[in-house]
Coordinates of C-alpha atoms in Angstrom, one line a residue:
M272 CA 28.7 -14.8 11.1
P273 CA 25.8 -12.3 11.7
Q274 CA 22.9 -13.4 13.9
T275 CA 19.5 -13.1 12.3
H276 CA 16.5 -13.1 14.6
T277 CA 13.5 -15.0 13.3
L278 CA 10.1 -15.8 14.8
N279 CA 10.8 -19.4 15.2
G280 CA 14.3 -19.0 16.4
R281 CA 15.9 -20.6 13.3
S282 CA 18.1 -18.7 10.8
N283 CA 18.7 -19.8 7.2
H284 CA 22.4 -19.2 6.8
N285 CA 23.1 -20.2 3.2
G286 CA 26.7 -19.2 2.3
S287 CA 26.2 -19.3 -1.5
V288 CA 26.0 -16.0 -3.3
Q289 CA 23.4 -16.0 -6.0
K290 CA 22.7 -13.5 -8.8
N291 CA 19.4 -11.7 -8.8
E292 CA 16.9 -14.3 -9.9
G293 CA 14.2 -12.2 -11.5
H294 CA 11.8 -13.1 -14.2
S295 CA 13.0 -14.3 -17.6
S296 CA 14.2 -11.3 -19.6
D297 CA 12.1 -10.3 -22.6
H298 CA 14.1 -7.4 -23.6
Q299 CA 16.4 -7.9 -26.6
N300 CA 18.5 -5.3 -28.3
G301 CA 17.3 -2.8 -25.7
Y302 CA 13.6 -3.4 -26.1
H303 CA 11.6 -4.5 -23.1
R304 CA 8.6 -6.4 -24.3
P305 CA 5.5 -5.9 -22.2
H306 CA 3.4 -8.8 -21.0
R307 CA -0.3 -8.1 -21.0
K308 CA -2.3 -9.1 -17.9
I309 CA -4.5 -12.1 -18.3
F310 CA -7.7 -12.6 -16.3
D311 CA -8.3 -15.1 -13.7
N312 CA -11.0 -15.7 -11.1
D313 CA -9.7 -12.8 -9.0
D314 CA -10.4 -10.3 -11.8
E315 CA -13.4 -8.8 -13.6
F316 CA -13.7 -11.4 -16.3
Q317 CA -16.0 -14.2 -15.4
G318 CA -17.2 -15.6 -18.6
N319 CA -19.7 -14.8 -21.3
G320 CA -21.7 -11.7 -20.8
S321 CA -19.6 -10.4 -17.9
E322 CA -17.9 -7.1 -17.7
V323 CA -14.3 -7.0 -18.8
V324 CA -12.0 -4.2 -17.7
E325 CA -10.0 -2.8 -20.5
V326 CA -6.3 -3.3 -19.9
D327 CA -4.1 -0.6 -21.3
D328 CA -0.3 -0.1 -21.3
N329 CA -0.5 1.3 -17.8
S330 CA -1.9 -2.0 -16.4
V331 CA 0.3 -4.9 -17.4
R332 CA 1.6 -8.0 -15.6
Y333 CA 3.3 -11.2 -16.6
P334 CA 1.0 -13.9 -17.9
D335 CA 1.1 -15.8 -14.6
G336 CA -0.1 -12.7 -12.7
T337 CA 3.2 -11.7 -11.2
V338 CA 4.2 -8.1 -11.1
R339 CA 6.1 -6.8 -14.1
L340 CA 8.5 -3.9 -13.4
R341 CA 8.4 -1.0 -15.8
N342 CA 12.2 -0.8 -15.5
P343 CA 14.4 -3.2 -17.5
N344 CA 17.5 -2.2 -15.5
I345 CA 16.5 -4.2 -12.5
E346 CA 16.8 -7.5 -14.3
L347 CA 20.4 -6.6 -15.3
M348 CA 21.5 -5.9 -11.6
D349 CA 23.5 -8.4 -9.5
Q350 CA 21.3 -7.6 -6.6
D351 CA 18.7 -5.0 -5.8
I352 CA 18.9 -3.4 -2.3
L353 CA 15.6 -2.1 -1.0
Y354 CA 17.3 0.4 1.3
H355 CA 14.4 1.7 3.2
L356 CA 13.0 -1.8 3.9
A357 CA 16.4 -3.3 5.0
L358 CA 15.9 -6.0 2.4
G359 CA 17.8 -7.1 -0.7
S360 CA 17.3 -9.6 -3.6
G361 CA 20.8 -11.0 -3.1
S362 CA 20.9 -11.1 0.7
H363 CA 17.4 -12.4 1.4
D364 CA 15.4 -15.3 0.0
L365 CA 12.5 -12.9 -0.9
V366 CA 10.4 -15.7 -2.7
E367 CA 10.6 -17.8 0.6
M368 CA 9.8 -14.9 2.7
F369 CA 7.1 -13.2 0.8
G370 CA 6.0 -15.4 -2.2
D371 CA 2.7 -16.3 -0.5
V372 CA 1.6 -12.6 0.0
K373 CA -1.7 -11.7 -1.4
F374 CA -2.6 -8.4 0.5
V375 CA -0.4 -5.4 1.2
C376 CA -2.0 -3.1 3.8
M377 CA -0.4 0.3 4.4
G378 CA -1.2 3.0 7.0
G379 CA 0.6 6.0 8.4
T380 CA 2.2 5.0 11.7
P381 CA 4.2 2.0 12.8
K382 CA 2.0 1.6 16.0
R383 CA -1.2 1.6 13.9
M384 CA 0.2 -1.0 11.5
E385 CA 1.5 -3.2 14.3
Q386 CA -2.0 -3.1 15.8
F387 CA -3.5 -4.0 12.4
A388 CA -1.2 -7.0 12.1
Y389 CA -2.4 -8.4 15.4
T390 CA -6.1 -7.6 14.4
I391 CA -5.8 -9.4 11.1
M392 CA -4.0 -12.3 12.8
A393 CA -7.0 -12.8 15.0
E394 CA -9.5 -12.4 12.2
I395 CA -8.0 -15.0 9.9
G396 CA -7.0 -17.4 12.7
H397 CA -3.2 -17.1 11.9
K398 CA -1.1 -18.9 14.6
L399 CA 2.5 -18.1 15.4
P400 CA 4.8 -20.9 16.7
C401 CA 4.7 -21.2 20.5
G402 CA 7.0 -18.8 22.3
T403 CA 7.3 -16.3 19.3
T404 CA 5.8 -12.9 18.6
L405 CA 5.4 -10.7 15.5
Q406 CA 8.6 -9.3 14.1
D407 CA 9.2 -6.0 12.5
I408 CA 10.9 -7.3 9.3
S409 CA 12.3 -3.8 8.4
Q410 CA 13.4 -2.9 12.0
F411 CA 17.0 -2.1 10.8
S412 CA 15.8 0.5 8.3
Y413 CA 14.5 2.8 11.2
R414 CA 12.1 4.3 8.6
Y415 CA 9.2 2.0 8.0
S416 CA 7.8 -1.0 9.9
M417 CA 6.7 -4.2 8.2
Y418 CA 4.9 -7.1 9.7
K419 CA 3.9 -10.4 7.9
V420 CA 0.8 -12.3 9.0
G421 CA 0.4 -15.3 6.5
P422 CA -0.7 -13.8 3.2
V423 CA -0.9 -10.2 4.6
L424 CA 1.8 -7.6 4.8
S425 CA 1.1 -4.7 7.2
I426 CA 3.4 -1.7 6.5
S427 CA 3.7 1.8 7.8
H428 CA 4.1 4.4 5.0
G429 CA 4.7 7.6 7.0
M430 CA 3.0 10.9 6.1
G431 CA 2.6 12.5 2.7
I432 CA 3.2 11.8 -1.0
P433 CA 7.1 11.6 -0.8
S434 CA 7.0 9.0 2.0
V435 CA 4.4 6.8 0.6
G436 CA 6.0 7.1 -2.9
I437 CA 9.4 5.9 -1.7
L438 CA 7.8 2.9 0.1
L439 CA 5.6 2.0 -2.9
H440 CA 8.7 1.9 -5.3
E441 CA 10.3 -0.6 -3.0
V442 CA 7.3 -2.7 -2.1
I443 CA 6.4 -3.0 -5.8
K444 CA 9.9 -4.2 -6.4
L445 CA 9.5 -6.5 -3.5
M446 CA 6.4 -8.0 -5.1
Y447 CA 8.4 -8.5 -8.2
H448 CA 11.4 -10.2 -6.6
A449 CA 9.1 -12.4 -4.5
K450 CA 7.1 -13.4 -7.6
V451 CA 3.9 -12.5 -5.9
R452 CA 0.8 -13.2 -8.0
D453 CA -2.1 -10.7 -8.4
P454 CA -1.5 -8.7 -5.1
V455 CA -4.1 -6.3 -3.7
F456 CA -3.0 -3.1 -2.0
F457 CA -5.0 -1.2 0.6
R458 CA -4.3 2.2 2.2
I459 CA -5.9 2.4 5.6
G460 CA -5.9 5.9 7.1
T461 CA -7.6 9.0 8.5
C462 CA -8.8 12.0 6.7
G463 CA -10.8 15.2 7.0
G464 CA -14.5 14.9 5.8
I465 CA -16.2 17.3 3.4
G466 CA -19.7 17.3 4.5
Y467 CA -19.4 14.2 6.6
E468 CA -19.1 14.1 10.4
G469 CA -16.1 12.4 12.2
G470 CA -16.2 8.6 12.2
T471 CA -17.5 8.2 8.7
V472 CA -15.7 5.6 6.6
V473 CA -14.8 6.7 3.2
I474 CA -13.9 4.4 0.3
S475 CA -12.2 6.4 -2.4
E476 CA -13.6 6.2 -6.0
E477 CA -10.7 8.2 -7.3
A478 CA -7.9 10.5 -6.1
V479 CA -7.5 14.1 -7.2
D480 CA -5.1 16.9 -6.4
G481 CA -5.9 20.3 -5.0
A482 CA -7.0 21.5 -8.5
L483 CA -9.3 18.4 -8.9
K484 CA -6.9 16.8 -11.4
N485 CA -7.0 13.0 -11.4
A486 CA -3.3 12.6 -11.9
L487 CA 0.0 12.7 -10.1
E488 CA 2.5 15.2 -11.5
L489 CA 6.2 14.4 -11.3
T490 CA 9.3 16.1 -12.5
V491 CA 11.6 13.5 -14.1
L492 CA 14.9 14.6 -15.6
G493 CA 13.6 18.2 -15.7
K494 CA 10.4 17.2 -17.5
N495 CA 6.9 17.3 -16.0
I496 CA 5.0 14.0 -16.4
Q497 CA 1.6 13.0 -15.3
R498 CA 0.4 9.5 -14.1
P499 CA -3.3 8.8 -13.8
A500 CA -4.4 8.3 -10.2
K501 CA -6.8 5.4 -10.8
L502 CA -8.3 3.0 -8.3
D503 CA -9.9 -0.4 -8.9
K504 CA -13.7 0.3 -9.4
R505 CA -14.7 -3.3 -8.7
L506 CA -12.7 -3.3 -5.5
V507 CA -14.6 -0.2 -4.4
R508 CA -18.0 -1.9 -5.0
E509 CA -16.9 -5.0 -3.2
L510 CA -15.7 -3.1 -0.2
K511 CA -18.9 -1.0 -0.1
A512 CA -21.0 -4.2 -0.3
L513 CA -19.2 -5.4 2.9
S514 CA -20.4 -2.4 5.0
D515 CA -22.7 -3.8 7.6
P516 CA -26.2 -2.1 8.1
E517 CA -25.7 -2.7 11.8
D518 CA -22.5 -0.6 11.9
P519 CA -23.1 2.5 14.0
Y520 CA -21.6 4.7 11.4
D521 CA -21.9 5.5 7.7
T522 CA -19.7 4.1 4.9
V523 CA -19.6 6.2 1.8
T524 CA -17.8 6.4 -1.6
G525 CA -16.6 9.5 -3.5
K526 CA -13.6 11.5 -4.7
T527 CA -10.6 11.9 -2.4
M528 CA -8.6 15.1 -2.6
C529 CA -4.9 14.6 -1.9
T530 CA -2.7 17.6 -1.0
Y531 CA 1.0 18.1 -0.4
D532 CA 0.4 19.9 2.9
F533 CA -1.8 19.6 6.1
Y534 CA -2.3 23.3 6.6
E535 CA -2.4 25.7 3.7
G536 CA -2.9 23.0 1.0
Q537 CA -6.0 21.9 2.8
G538 CA -7.3 25.4 3.5
R539 CA -6.7 25.5 7.1
L540 CA -6.8 28.8 9.1
D541 CA -4.7 27.5 11.9
G542 CA -1.3 27.0 10.4
A543 CA 1.8 29.1 10.9
F544 CA 1.0 31.0 7.7
C545 CA -2.4 31.9 6.2
D546 CA -2.9 34.4 3.3
F547 CA -6.7 33.7 2.8
T548 CA -9.8 34.5 4.7
E549 CA -12.5 32.2 6.2
T550 CA -14.7 33.2 3.4
D551 CA -12.1 32.2 0.8
K552 CA -11.7 28.8 2.6
M553 CA -15.4 28.1 2.7
E554 CA -16.0 29.0 -0.9
Y555 CA -13.2 26.6 -1.8
L556 CA -14.4 23.7 0.4
E557 CA -18.0 24.2 -0.9
S558 CA -16.8 24.1 -4.5
I559 CA -14.9 20.9 -4.1
H560 CA -17.8 19.4 -2.2
K561 CA -20.1 20.2 -5.1
A562 CA -17.5 18.5 -7.4
G563 CA -17.9 15.3 -5.6
V564 CA -15.0 15.5 -3.1
V565 CA -15.9 13.8 0.2
N566 CA -12.6 13.8 2.1
I567 CA -9.1 15.2 2.1
E568 CA -5.9 13.5 2.9
M569 CA -2.2 13.4 1.8
E570 CA -1.3 10.0 0.3
S571 CA -4.0 8.8 -2.0
L572 CA -2.8 10.5 -5.2
A573 CA 0.7 8.8 -5.1
F574 CA -0.9 5.5 -3.8
A575 CA -3.4 5.4 -6.7
A576 CA -1.0 6.6 -9.4
L577 CA 1.9 4.2 -8.6
T578 CA -0.3 1.1 -8.0
H579 CA -2.1 1.8 -11.3
H580 CA 1.2 2.3 -13.1
A581 CA 2.3 -1.1 -11.8
G582 CA -0.9 -2.8 -12.8
I583 CA -1.8 -3.5 -9.1
K584 CA -5.4 -3.6 -7.8
A585 CA -5.7 -1.1 -5.0
A586 CA -8.2 0.7 -2.8
V587 CA -8.1 3.6 -0.3
I588 CA -10.2 3.4 2.9
C589 CA -10.1 6.2 5.5
V590 CA -12.1 7.4 8.5
T591 CA -13.0 11.1 8.8
L592 CA -11.8 12.8 12.0
L593 CA -13.9 15.9 11.5
D594 CA -16.1 17.7 9.0
R595 CA -14.0 20.4 7.5
L596 CA -17.1 22.4 6.7
K597 CA -17.4 22.9 10.4
G598 CA -13.8 23.5 11.5
D599 CA -10.1 22.9 11.2
Q600 CA -9.0 21.3 14.3
V601 CA -9.5 17.6 15.5
L602 CA -11.3 17.9 18.9
A603 CA -12.6 14.5 19.5
P604 CA -11.2 12.7 22.6
K605 CA -8.4 10.2 22.1
E606 CA -10.5 7.2 23.0
V607 CA -13.0 8.2 20.4
L608 CA -10.4 8.7 17.8
D609 CA -8.9 5.4 18.6
E610 CA -12.3 3.6 18.1
W611 CA -12.9 5.6 14.8
Q612 CA -9.5 4.4 13.5
Q613 CA -10.6 0.8 13.8
R614 CA -13.5 1.3 11.4
P615 CA -11.6 1.2 8.1
T616 CA -9.5 -1.7 9.6
K617 CA -12.8 -3.7 10.2
L618 CA -13.8 -3.2 6.5
V619 CA -10.5 -4.4 5.2
C620 CA -10.4 -7.3 7.5
R621 CA -13.9 -8.4 6.3
Y622 CA -12.6 -8.3 2.7
I623 CA -9.5 -10.4 3.4
K624 CA -11.3 -12.8 5.6
R625 CA -14.1 -13.3 2.9
Y626 CA -11.4 -13.9 0.2
L627 CA -9.5 -16.4 2.3
Q628 CA -12.7 -18.3 3.2
M629 CA -13.6 -18.6 -0.5
K630 CA -10.1 -19.9 -1.1
G631 CA -10.2 -22.2 1.9
R632 CA -7.1 -20.5 3.3
L633 CA -8.0 -19.5 6.9
S634 CA -6.2 -20.7 9.9
L635 CA -2.8 -20.4 8.2
D636 CA 0.4 -21.4 9.8
G637 CA 3.6 -19.6 9.2
H638 CA 5.5 -16.6 10.6
G639 CA 7.2 -14.4 8.1
S640 CA 10.7 -15.0 9.4
I641 CA 13.8 -13.6 7.7
C642 CA 15.5 -16.1 5.3
V643 CA 19.1 -15.3 4.5
K644 CA 20.7 -16.4 1.2
S645 CA 24.0 -14.7 1.8
P646 CA 25.2 -13.7 5.4
R647 CA 27.8 -11.3 4.0
R648 CA 25.3 -9.5 1.8
F649 CA 22.7 -9.6 4.6
K650 CA 25.2 -7.6 6.8
L651 CA 25.9 -5.2 4.1
V652 CA 22.2 -4.5 3.4
Q653 CA 21.7 -4.0 7.1
Q654 CA 24.5 -1.6 7.3
E655 CA 23.4 0.3 4.2
S656 CA 19.8 0.7 5.5
E657 CA 21.0 1.8 8.9
T658 CA 23.2 4.6 7.4
Y659 CA 21.3 5.5 4.2
D660 CA 19.8 9.0 4.1

């Protein structure tokens, strides 16, 4: 029997094999009936005279607030293997492991998100059982790292749209299988400022591509499709309101440009290839600055488009490492960069801590250990994830 390592030293070895226990199926004769999202006290609707965010077909959930997949095939599967997370709906008890999640926080590197996990643990007073430590739940995938701290998931998403897109597909499915209600997603990262000095915190109002288009373009079965890259406006306002006047840095909001490349796509002169002049570069950067772009990075377009398509509230919070109007290379010392990268983390921690205080859910116990439903399937999922390319 395979050994599974958990934070409290216990393993849940349940030998029974269960079918994928998803939500009740609403598709009959091939028709998958959508469930419109209803409002609760976490949303914009607060009674008479309050603003109500219009919910369209791109923002739907089940009536109880759980995530609805826009893919009827998943409900028909015996089990759904999340290859890049080393998890499966038939091998792991995903409801037991993740059913209490409220916040999913993503950032580029495994080390940064491990540090965030420890930071949020201290901020919300989460305690691990004596003699245990945080566990990388997705360690057998060798691709992404995932840590669970009470109602918070901390996950590395890698670099660029393809990497964050793959992760989001599987994390959104994870939310579905775990029957998580009304999750909130955050991307915490770094960026280049446009007219803002290094160390400035930027909360994205919307994501645009290099042509200032507010949509993610995909080619599916040979056809080009576009998905609106929308972020939750109320969440932007709430995060901005949590910026402290005593903070020794500015917190701003604006458009975030997302590119497919770090060098040519962002108008850098220092890549291996460059077919434009410094004058061309400056004219372009000045033009996007006038259009309201305040920073450039490489993940927000996919992050905004996929979370919006799933009906999940989401925000992007980054810190600038330099002002691109003044140069291309990051020259700040490492210790300064390390401190700057803590700044968006602090803002997200304030939001999560305030929410949990309002709900009376601080000082949570728990550990996010691995709960196995089927040892046989657990081993198969582990082997699949270790060898999957």
